[in-house]
CSV table of C-alpha atoms and ligand atoms in Angstrom, one decimal:
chain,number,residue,atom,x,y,z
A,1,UNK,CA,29.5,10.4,1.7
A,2,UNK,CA,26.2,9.8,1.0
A,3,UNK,CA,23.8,11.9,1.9
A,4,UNK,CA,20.4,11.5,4.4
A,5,UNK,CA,17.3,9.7,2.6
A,6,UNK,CA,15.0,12.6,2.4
A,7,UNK,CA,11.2,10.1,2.8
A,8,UNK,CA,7.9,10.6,0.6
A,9,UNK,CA,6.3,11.1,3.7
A,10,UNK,CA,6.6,11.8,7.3
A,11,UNK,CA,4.4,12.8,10.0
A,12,UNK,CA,4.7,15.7,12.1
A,13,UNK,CA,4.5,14.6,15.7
A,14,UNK,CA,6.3,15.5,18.7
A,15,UNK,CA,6.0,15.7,22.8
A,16,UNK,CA,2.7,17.2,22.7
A,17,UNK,CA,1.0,14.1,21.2
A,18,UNK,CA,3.4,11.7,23.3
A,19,UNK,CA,2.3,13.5,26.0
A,20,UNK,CA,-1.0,13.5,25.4
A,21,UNK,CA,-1.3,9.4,24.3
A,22,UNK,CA,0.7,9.0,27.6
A,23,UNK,CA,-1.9,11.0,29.7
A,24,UNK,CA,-4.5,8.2,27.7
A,25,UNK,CA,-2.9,5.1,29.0
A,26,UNK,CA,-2.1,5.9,32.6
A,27,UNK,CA,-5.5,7.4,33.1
A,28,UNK,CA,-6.3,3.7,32.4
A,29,UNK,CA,-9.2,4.2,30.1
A,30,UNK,CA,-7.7,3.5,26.4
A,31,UNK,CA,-11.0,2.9,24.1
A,32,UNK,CA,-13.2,4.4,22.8
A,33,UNK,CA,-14.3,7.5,25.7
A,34,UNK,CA,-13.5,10.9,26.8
A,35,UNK,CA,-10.9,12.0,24.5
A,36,UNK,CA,-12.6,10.7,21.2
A,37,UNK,CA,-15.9,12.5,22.2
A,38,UNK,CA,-13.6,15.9,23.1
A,39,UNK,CA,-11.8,14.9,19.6
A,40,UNK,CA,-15.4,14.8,17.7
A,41,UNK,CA,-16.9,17.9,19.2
A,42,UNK,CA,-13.5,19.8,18.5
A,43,UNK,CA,-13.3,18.3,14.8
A,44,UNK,CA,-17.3,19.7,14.3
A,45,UNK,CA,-16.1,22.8,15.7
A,46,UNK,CA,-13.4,23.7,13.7
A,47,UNK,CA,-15.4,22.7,10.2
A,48,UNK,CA,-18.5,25.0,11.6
A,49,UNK,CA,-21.9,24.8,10.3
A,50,UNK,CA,-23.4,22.6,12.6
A,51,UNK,CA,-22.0,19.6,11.6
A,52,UNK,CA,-22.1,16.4,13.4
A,53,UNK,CA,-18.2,14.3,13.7
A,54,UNK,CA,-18.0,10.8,14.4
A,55,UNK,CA,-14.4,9.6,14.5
A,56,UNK,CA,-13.9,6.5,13.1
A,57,UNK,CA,-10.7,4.2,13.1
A,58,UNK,CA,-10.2,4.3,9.6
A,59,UNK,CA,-11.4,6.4,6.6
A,60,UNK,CA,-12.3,3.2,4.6
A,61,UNK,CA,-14.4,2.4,7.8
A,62,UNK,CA,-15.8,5.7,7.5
A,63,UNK,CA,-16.7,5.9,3.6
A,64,UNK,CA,-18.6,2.2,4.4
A,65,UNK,CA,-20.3,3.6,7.4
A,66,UNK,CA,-21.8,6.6,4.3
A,67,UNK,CA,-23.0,4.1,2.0
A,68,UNK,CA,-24.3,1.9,4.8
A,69,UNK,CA,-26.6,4.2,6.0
A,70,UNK,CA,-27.7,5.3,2.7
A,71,UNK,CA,-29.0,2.1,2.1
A,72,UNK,CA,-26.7,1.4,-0.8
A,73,UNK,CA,-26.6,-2.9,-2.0
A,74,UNK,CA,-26.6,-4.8,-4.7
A,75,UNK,CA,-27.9,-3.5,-8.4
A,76,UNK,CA,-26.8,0.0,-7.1
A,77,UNK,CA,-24.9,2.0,-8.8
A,78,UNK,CA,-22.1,4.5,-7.2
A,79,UNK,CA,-20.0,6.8,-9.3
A,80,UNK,CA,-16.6,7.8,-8.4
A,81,UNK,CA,-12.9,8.7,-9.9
A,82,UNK,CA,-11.0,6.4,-11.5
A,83,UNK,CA,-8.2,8.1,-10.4
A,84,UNK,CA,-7.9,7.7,-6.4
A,85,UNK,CA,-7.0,5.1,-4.0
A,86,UNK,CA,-8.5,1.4,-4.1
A,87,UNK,CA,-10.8,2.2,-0.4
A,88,UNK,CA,-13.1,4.3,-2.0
A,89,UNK,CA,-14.2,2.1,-4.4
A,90,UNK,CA,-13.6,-0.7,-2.9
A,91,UNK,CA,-16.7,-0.2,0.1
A,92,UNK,CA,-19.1,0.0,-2.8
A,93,UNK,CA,-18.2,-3.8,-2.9
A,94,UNK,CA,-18.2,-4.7,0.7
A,95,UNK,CA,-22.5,-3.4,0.3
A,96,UNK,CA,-22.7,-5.4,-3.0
A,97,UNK,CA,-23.2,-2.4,-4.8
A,98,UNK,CA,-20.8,-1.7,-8.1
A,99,UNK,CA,-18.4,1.8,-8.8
A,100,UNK,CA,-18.4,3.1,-11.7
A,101,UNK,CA,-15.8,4.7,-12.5
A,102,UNK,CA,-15.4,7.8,-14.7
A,103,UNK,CA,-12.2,9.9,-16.2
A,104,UNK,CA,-10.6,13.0,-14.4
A,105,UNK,CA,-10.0,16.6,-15.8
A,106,UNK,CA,-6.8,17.0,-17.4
A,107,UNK,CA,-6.1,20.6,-15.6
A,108,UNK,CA,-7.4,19.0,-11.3
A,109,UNK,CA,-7.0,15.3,-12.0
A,110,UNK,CA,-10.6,15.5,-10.3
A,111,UNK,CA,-13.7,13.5,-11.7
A,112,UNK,CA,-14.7,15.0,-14.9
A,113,UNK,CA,-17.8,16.6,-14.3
A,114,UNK,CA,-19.2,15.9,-17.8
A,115,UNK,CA,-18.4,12.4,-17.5
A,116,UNK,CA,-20.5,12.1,-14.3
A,117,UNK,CA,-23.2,13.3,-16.0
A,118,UNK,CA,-22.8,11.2,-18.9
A,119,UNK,CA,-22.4,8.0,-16.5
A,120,UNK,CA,-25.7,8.4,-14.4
A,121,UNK,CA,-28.1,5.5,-14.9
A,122,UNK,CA,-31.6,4.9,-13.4
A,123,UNK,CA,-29.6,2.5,-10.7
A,124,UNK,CA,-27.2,5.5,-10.0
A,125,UNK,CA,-27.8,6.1,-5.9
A,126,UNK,CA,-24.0,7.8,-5.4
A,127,UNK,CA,-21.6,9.9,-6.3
A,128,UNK,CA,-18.4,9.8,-4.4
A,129,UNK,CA,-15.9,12.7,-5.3
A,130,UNK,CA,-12.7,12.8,-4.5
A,131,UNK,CA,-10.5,16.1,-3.6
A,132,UNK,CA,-7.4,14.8,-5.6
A,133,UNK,CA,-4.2,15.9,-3.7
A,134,UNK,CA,-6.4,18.5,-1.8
A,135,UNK,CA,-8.4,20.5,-4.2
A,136,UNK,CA,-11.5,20.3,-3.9
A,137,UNK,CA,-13.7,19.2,-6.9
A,138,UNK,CA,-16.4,21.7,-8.5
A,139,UNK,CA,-18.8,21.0,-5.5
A,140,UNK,CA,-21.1,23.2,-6.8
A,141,UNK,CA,-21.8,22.2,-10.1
A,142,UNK,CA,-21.8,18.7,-9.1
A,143,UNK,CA,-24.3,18.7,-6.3
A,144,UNK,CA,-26.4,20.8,-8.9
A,145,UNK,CA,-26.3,17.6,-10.9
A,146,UNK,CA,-26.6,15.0,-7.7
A,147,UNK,CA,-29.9,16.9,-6.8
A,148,UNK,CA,-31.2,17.5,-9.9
A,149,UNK,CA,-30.8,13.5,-10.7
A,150,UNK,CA,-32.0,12.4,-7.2
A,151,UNK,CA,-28.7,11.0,-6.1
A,152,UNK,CA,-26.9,10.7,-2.8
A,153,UNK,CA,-23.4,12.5,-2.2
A,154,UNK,CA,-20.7,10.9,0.0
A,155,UNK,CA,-17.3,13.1,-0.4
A,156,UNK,CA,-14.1,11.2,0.2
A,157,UNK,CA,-12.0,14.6,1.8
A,158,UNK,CA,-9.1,11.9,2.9
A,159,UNK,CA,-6.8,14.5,1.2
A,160,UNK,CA,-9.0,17.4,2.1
A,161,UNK,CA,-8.1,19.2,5.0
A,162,UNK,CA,-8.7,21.9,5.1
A,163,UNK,CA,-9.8,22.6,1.6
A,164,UNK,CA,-12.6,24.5,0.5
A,165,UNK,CA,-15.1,25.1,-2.7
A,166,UNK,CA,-16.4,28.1,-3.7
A,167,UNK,CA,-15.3,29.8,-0.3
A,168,UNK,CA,-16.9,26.4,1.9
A,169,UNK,CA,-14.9,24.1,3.3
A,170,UNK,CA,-15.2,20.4,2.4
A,171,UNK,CA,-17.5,19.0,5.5
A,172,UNK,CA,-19.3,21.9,5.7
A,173,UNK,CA,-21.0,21.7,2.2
A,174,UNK,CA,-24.4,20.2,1.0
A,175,UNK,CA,-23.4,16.6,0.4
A,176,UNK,CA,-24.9,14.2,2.4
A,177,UNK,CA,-21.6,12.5,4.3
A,178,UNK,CA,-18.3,13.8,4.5
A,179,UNK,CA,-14.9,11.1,5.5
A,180,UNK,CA,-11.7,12.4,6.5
A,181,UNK,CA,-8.6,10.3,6.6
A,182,UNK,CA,-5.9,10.3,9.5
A,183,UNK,CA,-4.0,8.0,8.2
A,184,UNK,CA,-0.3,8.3,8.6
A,185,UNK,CA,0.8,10.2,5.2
A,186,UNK,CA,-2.3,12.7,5.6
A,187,UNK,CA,-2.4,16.2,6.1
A,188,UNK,CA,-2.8,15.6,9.9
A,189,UNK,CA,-2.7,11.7,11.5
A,190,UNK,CA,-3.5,9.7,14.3
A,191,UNK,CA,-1.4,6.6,13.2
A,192,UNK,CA,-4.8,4.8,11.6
A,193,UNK,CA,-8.5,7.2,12.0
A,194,UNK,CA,-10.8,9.0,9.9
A,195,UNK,CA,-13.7,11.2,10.7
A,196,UNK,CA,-17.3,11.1,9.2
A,197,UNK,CA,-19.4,14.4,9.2
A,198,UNK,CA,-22.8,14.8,8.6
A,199,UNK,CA,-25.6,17.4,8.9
A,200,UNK,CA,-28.3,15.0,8.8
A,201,UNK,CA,-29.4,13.4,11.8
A,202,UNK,CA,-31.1,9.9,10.5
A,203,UNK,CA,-27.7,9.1,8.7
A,204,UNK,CA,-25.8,10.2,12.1
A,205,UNK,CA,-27.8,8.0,14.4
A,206,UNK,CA,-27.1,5.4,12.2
A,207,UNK,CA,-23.2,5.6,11.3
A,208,UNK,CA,-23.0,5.9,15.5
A,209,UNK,CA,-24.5,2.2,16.3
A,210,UNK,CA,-23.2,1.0,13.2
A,211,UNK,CA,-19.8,2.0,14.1
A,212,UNK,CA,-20.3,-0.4,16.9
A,213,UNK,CA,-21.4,-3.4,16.6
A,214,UNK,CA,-25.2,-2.3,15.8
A,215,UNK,CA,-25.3,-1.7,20.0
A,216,UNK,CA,-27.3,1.2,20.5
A,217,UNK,CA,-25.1,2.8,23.7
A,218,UNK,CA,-21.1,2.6,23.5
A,219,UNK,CA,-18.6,1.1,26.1
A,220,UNK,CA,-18.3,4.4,27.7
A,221,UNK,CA,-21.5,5.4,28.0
A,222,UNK,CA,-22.4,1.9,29.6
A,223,UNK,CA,-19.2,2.9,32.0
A,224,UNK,CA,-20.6,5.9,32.8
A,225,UNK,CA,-24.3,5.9,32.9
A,226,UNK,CA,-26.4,5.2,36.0
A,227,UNK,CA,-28.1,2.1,34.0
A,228,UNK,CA,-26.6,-0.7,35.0
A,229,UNK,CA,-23.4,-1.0,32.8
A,230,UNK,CA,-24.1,-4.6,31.6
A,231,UNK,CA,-27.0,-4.3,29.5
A,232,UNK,CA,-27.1,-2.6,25.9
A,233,UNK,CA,-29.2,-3.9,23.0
A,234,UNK,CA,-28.4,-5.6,19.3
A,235,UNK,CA,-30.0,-3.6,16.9
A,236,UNK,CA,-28.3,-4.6,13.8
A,237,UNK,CA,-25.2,-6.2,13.0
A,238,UNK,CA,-22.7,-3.8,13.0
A,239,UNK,CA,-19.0,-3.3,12.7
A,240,UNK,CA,-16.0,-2.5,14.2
A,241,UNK,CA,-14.9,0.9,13.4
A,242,UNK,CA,-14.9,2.9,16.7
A,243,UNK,CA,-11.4,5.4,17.5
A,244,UNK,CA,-9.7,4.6,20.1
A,245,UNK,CA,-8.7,7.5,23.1
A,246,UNK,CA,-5.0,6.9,21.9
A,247,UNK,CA,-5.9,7.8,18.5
A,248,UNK,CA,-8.3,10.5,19.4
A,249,UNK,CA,-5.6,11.9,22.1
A,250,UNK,CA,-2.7,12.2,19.4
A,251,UNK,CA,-5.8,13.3,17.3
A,252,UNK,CA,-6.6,16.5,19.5
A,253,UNK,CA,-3.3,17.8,19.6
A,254,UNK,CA,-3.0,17.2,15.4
A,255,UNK,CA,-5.9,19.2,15.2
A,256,UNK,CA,-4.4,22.2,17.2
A,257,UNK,CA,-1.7,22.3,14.9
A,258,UNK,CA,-3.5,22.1,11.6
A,259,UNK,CA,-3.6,25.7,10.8
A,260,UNK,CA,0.0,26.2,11.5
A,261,UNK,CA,0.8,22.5,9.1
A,262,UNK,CA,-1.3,24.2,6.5
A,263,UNK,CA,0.8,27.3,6.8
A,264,UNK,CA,3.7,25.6,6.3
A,265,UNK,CA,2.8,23.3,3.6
A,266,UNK,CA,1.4,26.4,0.9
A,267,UNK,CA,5.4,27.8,1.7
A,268,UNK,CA,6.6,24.1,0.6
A,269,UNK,CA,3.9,24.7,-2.9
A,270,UNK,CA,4.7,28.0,-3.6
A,271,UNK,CA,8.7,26.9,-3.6
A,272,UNK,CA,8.0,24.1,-5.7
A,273,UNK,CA,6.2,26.2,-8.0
A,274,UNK,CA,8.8,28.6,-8.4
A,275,UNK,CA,12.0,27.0,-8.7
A,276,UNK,CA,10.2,24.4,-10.8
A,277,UNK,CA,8.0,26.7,-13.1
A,278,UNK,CA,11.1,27.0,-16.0
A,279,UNK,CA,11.7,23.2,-16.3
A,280,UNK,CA,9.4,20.7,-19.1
A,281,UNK,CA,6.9,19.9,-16.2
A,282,UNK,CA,3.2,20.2,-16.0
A,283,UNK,CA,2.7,21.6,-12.7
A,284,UNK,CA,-0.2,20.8,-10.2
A,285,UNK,CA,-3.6,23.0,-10.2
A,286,UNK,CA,-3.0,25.8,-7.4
A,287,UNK,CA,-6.7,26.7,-6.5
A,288,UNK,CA,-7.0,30.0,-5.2
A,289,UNK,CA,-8.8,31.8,-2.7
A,290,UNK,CA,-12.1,30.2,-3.3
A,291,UNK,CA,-10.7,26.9,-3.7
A,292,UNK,CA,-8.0,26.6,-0.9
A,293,UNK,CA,-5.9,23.8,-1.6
A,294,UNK,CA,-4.8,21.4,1.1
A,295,UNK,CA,-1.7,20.0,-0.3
A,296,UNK,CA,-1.7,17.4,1.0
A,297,UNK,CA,0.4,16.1,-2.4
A,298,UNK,CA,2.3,18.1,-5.0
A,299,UNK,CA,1.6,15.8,-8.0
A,300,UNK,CA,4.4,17.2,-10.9
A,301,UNK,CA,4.1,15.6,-14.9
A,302,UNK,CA,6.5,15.1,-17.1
A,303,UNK,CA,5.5,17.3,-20.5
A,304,UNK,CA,6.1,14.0,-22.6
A,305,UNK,CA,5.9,10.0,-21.4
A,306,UNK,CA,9.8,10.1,-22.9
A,307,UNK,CA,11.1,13.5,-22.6
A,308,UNK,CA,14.1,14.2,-25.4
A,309,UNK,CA,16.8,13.3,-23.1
A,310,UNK,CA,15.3,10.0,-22.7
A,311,UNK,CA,14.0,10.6,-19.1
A,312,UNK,CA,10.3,8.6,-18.4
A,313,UNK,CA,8.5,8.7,-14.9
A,314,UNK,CA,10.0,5.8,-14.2
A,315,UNK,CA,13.7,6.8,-14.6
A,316,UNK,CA,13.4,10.2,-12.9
A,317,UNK,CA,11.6,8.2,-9.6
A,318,UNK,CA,14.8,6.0,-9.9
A,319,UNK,CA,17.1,8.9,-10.5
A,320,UNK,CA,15.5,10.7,-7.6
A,321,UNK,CA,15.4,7.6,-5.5
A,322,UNK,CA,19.4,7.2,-6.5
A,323,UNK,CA,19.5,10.9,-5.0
A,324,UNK,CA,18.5,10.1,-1.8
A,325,UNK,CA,14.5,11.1,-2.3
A,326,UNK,CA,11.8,9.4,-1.9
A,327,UNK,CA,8.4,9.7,-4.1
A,328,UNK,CA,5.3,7.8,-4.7
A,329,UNK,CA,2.6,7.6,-7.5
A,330,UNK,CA,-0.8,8.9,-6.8
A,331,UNK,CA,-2.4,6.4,-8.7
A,332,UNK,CA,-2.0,3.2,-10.4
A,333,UNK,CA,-5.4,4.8,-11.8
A,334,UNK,CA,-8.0,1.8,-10.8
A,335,UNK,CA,-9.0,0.6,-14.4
A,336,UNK,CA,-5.8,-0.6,-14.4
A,337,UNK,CA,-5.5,-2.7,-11.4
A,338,UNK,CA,-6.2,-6.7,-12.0
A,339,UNK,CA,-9.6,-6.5,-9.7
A,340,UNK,CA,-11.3,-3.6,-10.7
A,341,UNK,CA,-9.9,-4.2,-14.5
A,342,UNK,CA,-11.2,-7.5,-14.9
A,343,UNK,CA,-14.5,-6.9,-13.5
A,344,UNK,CA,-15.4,-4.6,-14.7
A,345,UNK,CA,-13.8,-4.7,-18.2
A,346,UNK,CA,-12.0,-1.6,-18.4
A,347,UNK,CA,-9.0,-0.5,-20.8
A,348,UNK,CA,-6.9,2.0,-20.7
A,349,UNK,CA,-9.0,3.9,-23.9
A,350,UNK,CA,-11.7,4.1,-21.4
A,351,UNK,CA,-10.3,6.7,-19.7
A,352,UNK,CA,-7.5,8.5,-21.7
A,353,UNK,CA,-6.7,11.8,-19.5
A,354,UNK,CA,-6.5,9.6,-16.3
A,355,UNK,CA,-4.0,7.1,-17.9
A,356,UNK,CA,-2.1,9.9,-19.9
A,357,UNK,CA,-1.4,11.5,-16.4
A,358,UNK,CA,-0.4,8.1,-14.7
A,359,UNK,CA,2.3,7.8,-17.6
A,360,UNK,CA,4.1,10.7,-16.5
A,361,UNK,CA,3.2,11.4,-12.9
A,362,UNK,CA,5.5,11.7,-9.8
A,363,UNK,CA,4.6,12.9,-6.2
A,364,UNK,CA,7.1,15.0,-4.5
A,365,UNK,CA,7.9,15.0,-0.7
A,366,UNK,CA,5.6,17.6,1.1
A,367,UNK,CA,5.5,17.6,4.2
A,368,UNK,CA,5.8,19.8,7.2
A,369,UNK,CA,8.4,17.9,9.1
A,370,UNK,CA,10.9,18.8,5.6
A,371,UNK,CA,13.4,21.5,5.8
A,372,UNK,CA,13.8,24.0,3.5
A,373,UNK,CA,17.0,22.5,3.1
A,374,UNK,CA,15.7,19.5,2.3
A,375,UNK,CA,13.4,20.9,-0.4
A,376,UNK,CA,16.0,22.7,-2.1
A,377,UNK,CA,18.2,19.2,-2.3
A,378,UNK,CA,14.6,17.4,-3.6
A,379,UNK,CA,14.3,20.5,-6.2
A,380,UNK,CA,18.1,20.9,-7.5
A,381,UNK,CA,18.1,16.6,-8.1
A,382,UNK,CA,15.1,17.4,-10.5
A,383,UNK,CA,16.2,20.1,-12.1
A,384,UNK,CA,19.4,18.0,-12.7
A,385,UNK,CA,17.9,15.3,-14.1
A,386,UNK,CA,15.4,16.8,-16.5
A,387,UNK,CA,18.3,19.0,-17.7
A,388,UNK,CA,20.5,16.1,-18.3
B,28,LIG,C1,-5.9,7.5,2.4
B,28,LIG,C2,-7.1,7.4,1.5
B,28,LIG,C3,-8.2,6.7,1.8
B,28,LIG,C4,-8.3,5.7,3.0
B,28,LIG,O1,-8.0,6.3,4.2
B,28,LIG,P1,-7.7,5.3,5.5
B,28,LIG,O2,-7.8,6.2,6.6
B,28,LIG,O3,-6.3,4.8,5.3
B,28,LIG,O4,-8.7,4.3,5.4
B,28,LIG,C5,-9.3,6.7,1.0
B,28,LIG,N1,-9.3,7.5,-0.1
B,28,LIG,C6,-8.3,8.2,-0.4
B,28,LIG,C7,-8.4,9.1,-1.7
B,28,LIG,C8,-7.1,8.2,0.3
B,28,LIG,O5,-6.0,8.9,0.0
């Protein structure tokens, strides 16, 4: 008998959010309108600060909206992580502008502070850190440096909620934009949506017409208002990012629960890290109470690319797959994909503790729909196969 496939990933929805995106379609308004404003104003709410949430249908969408409004194009420079998913760089593209990328810390797999420094240039205009797996970067020293050197910072917190840095949550520090991710693997989800937060007005104003075509007044407000619902004016030619009232629906009721996913997702770390603390693994950064970690992933490392009993990364995600468990890789880091490789003219030398990690990485299930039970057959299938 073999036994049940135990995913990577899985989110953690139930009648509540059917419910709720039920409620959206028979009340016969399914776009962008009520329920995404109730989703933004609840989203600033719970981040504090006086922060300013515009939901967005995609993070990607989002992290373009931040450099958009920062008047970011071509010759400009933005700095960012080698060592994170191929949307944040890739919206330094879609504005003209090029990423450069820079190597990680070998303790956080964050961007290596020093290296930032080291890679600022008069066109520099950006910095985009990334929260790898949910722990926040050293916020503080770096938007020490970004202010110091005159440069914009746009935080990509798609694995960042709720993290925080130095006792702050991520959207409520000093940068200047902050994009969540809801995308179907994240900490919370609304099938496809991010959220941009700002405390800056200018930038805010912005984001909201570009989000929509570059019309200064949305659907809903041209429903609603006592001007006559036809007319609106082009101001600039937008995009297509608004959230949808499905999304945002599914979105509210996510965002009720995120306390309680967080809860349950620290249990699921703090078991990893004890049953696995004895075997030849490097085991993720924890944080602490400063730096609240979101786990969003539980990134494990093999202490050697070949360990002595011949085991690699890629035989133990076979081994585990062969068990019944499902794992990803978080990343392929991006000097090594064709695009960003080639253009750039990266190698693997260029950023050694990046592409030492990649060699023997692994991402474990963890997520708050998994059983203990569950866990404990994901943990006793590694322990078997590093001890074999
Ligand atoms: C998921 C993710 C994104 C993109 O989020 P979408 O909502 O899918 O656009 C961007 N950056 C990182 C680091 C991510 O993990």
């Amino acid at each position: 008998m073999t036994a049940e496939f135990i995913p990577f990933a899985l989110p953690d929805t139930g009648p509540e959010e059917i419910e709720a995106v039920a409620k959206v379609i028979r009340s016969g308004w399914v776009t962008t309108g009520p329920r995404t404003k109730e989703f933004e104003a609840a989203f600033a709410g719970y981040l504090g600060g006086g922060v300013q949430a515009l939901a967005v249908n995609s993070a990607t969408a989002g992290l373009h909206l931040a450099l958009e409004s920062l008047g970011i194009g071509p010759g400009d420079e933005v700095i960012t992580s080698t060592l994170t998913f191929t949307a944040t760089a890739e919206v330094v593209r879609y504005l003209g502008a090029d990423p450069v990328f820079v190597d990680v810390d070998p303790m956080t797999l964050n961007m290596d502070v020093a290296a930032v420094r080291a890679a600022i240039t008069p066109r520099t205009k950006a910095i985009m850190p990334v929260h790898y797996a949910g722990l926040a970067c050293d916020m503080t020293a770096l938007l020490a440096l970004a202010r110091a050197a005159g440069i914009r910072v746009v935080e990509d917190a798609a694995h960042a909620l709720p993290s925080t840095s130095d006792g702050v949550l991520v959207g409520q520090l000093d940068s200047d934009v902050t994009v969540f991710s809801f995308y179907a693997n994240k900490t919370m989800t609304t099938g496809e949506g991010g959220m941009v937060v700002t405390r800056h007005q200018e930038l805010a104003d912005r984001m909201r017409v570009m989000r929509l075509h570059g019309i200064n007044r949305d659907a809903f407000d041209r429903f609603q208002s006592k001007k006559p619902a036809w007319y609106y004016e082009v101001v600039a030619p937008g995009f297509k990012y608004n959230m949808t009232d499905i999304a945002a629906a599914m979105g509210l009721v996510q965002l009720g629960r995120l306390n309680d996913f967080l809860v349950r997702r620290q249990v699921l770390a703090a078991r990893y890290y004890e049953a696995l603390g004895g075997l030849p693994l490097v085991l993720p950064a924890a944080g602490g109470p400063a730096r609240q970690h979101a786990w969003h992933l539980y990134v494990i490392r093999l202490a050697a690319p070949r360990m002595a009993n011949g085991l690699t990364r890629d035989t133990l995600i076979q081994g585990l797959a062969d068990a019944g468990i499902g794992t990803s890789v978080h990343y392929v880091p991006l000097n090594r994909q064709p695009y960003w490789r080639d253009r750039y003219g990266l190698t693997p030398e260029g950023f050694p503790v990046a592409d030492a990690a990649y060699e023997t990485m692994v991402s474990l299930p963890l997520y708050t729909a998994m059983t203990d039970a569950q866990q404990e057959r994901i943990i006793a299938a590694l322990t078997a196969l590093l001890n074999g």
